[in-house]
Amino acid sequence: MFLVLTTYAKGMEEVDKFLPAHSAFLDKYYAQKKIIFSGRRNPRVGGAILFRVETEDEVKAILAEDPFRVNGITECEYYEIIPTKYDDEFAGFLL
């Protein structure tokens, strides 16, 4: 499981321009059950995505398709998360 924190590298006008394509990209990976959640950070300086994948290489391959990444809108930080305690309702998201 990987948490990716993104930071906008371009202004909000560029972010908003690519937002519909970014949303469609996310939908593709929600359908494949590879994303658990995604959303904006507050204040709106970037976002966060929790991936249900096993390797950082897989995360990077997925993000290589993201219109935000393709167009230089975001920079990413990658964090591998190994859940050791969690609510029972979260168990379905684990690999």
PDB file of C-alpha atoms in Angstrom, residues 56-93:
ATOM      1  CA  GLU A  56       6.518   1.643  -5.789  1.00  0.00           C
ATOM      2  CA  ASP A  57       7.284   0.766  -9.414  1.00  0.00           C
ATOM      3  CA  GLU A  58       3.613  -0.089  -9.927  1.00  0.00           C
ATOM      4  CA  VAL A  59       2.563   3.241  -8.413  1.00  0.00           C
ATOM      5  CA  LYS A  60       5.001   5.083 -10.670  1.00  0.00           C
ATOM      6  CA  ALA A  61       3.757   3.202 -13.744  1.00  0.00           C
ATOM      7  CA  ILE A  62       0.161   4.123 -12.916  1.00  0.00           C
ATOM      8  CA  LEU A  63       1.028   7.760 -12.244  1.00  0.00           C
ATOM      9  CA  ALA A  64       2.898   7.933 -15.557  1.00  0.00           C
ATOM     10  CA  GLU A  65      -0.589   7.913 -17.132  1.00  0.00           C
ATOM     11  CA  ASP A  66      -1.944  10.726 -14.942  1.00  0.00           C
ATOM     12  CA  PRO A  67      -2.592  13.875 -17.004  1.00  0.00           C
ATOM     13  CA  PHE A  68      -1.339  15.917 -14.043  1.00  0.00           C
ATOM     14  CA  ARG A  69       2.024  14.094 -14.228  1.00  0.00           C
ATOM     15  CA  VAL A  70       2.170  13.988 -18.041  1.00  0.00           C
ATOM     16  CA  ASN A  71       1.703  17.757 -18.177  1.00  0.00           C
ATOM     17  CA  GLY A  72       4.013  18.651 -15.290  1.00  0.00           C
ATOM     18  CA  ILE A  73       1.176  19.815 -13.026  1.00  0.00           C
ATOM     19  CA  THR A  74       2.254  17.830  -9.950  1.00  0.00           C
ATOM     20  CA  GLU A  75       5.329  16.589  -8.147  1.00  0.00           C
ATOM     21  CA  CYS A  76       4.995  13.439  -6.051  1.00  0.00           C
ATOM     22  CA  GLU A  77       6.266  12.017  -2.764  1.00  0.00           C
ATOM     23  CA  TYR A  78       5.882   8.252  -2.246  1.00  0.00           C
ATOM     24  CA  TYR A  79       5.373   6.529   1.107  1.00  0.00           C
ATOM     25  CA  GLU A  80       4.974   2.795   1.570  1.00  0.00           C
ATOM     26  CA  ILE A  81       2.432   2.056   4.294  1.00  0.00           C
ATOM     27  CA  ILE A  82       2.298  -1.306   6.067  1.00  0.00           C
ATOM     28  CA  PRO A  83      -0.887  -1.320   8.178  1.00  0.00           C
ATOM     29  CA  THR A  84      -0.434  -3.085  11.487  1.00  0.00           C
ATOM     30  CA  LYS A  85      -3.564  -1.846  13.258  1.00  0.00           C
ATOM     31  CA  TYR A  86      -6.776  -0.789  11.558  1.00  0.00           C
ATOM     32  CA  ASP A  87     -10.524  -0.720  11.947  1.00  0.00           C
ATOM     33  CA  ASP A  88     -12.185  -4.000  10.899  1.00  0.00           C
ATOM     34  CA  GLU A  89     -14.008  -2.127   8.140  1.00  0.00           C
ATOM     35  CA  PHE A  90     -10.667  -1.209   6.583  1.00  0.00           C
ATOM     36  CA  ALA A  91      -9.546  -4.858   6.282  1.00  0.00           C
ATOM     37  CA  GLY A  92     -11.195  -5.217   2.860  1.00  0.00           C
ATOM     38  CA  PHE A  93      -8.717  -2.697   1.434  1.00  0.00           C
TER      39      PHE A  93
END
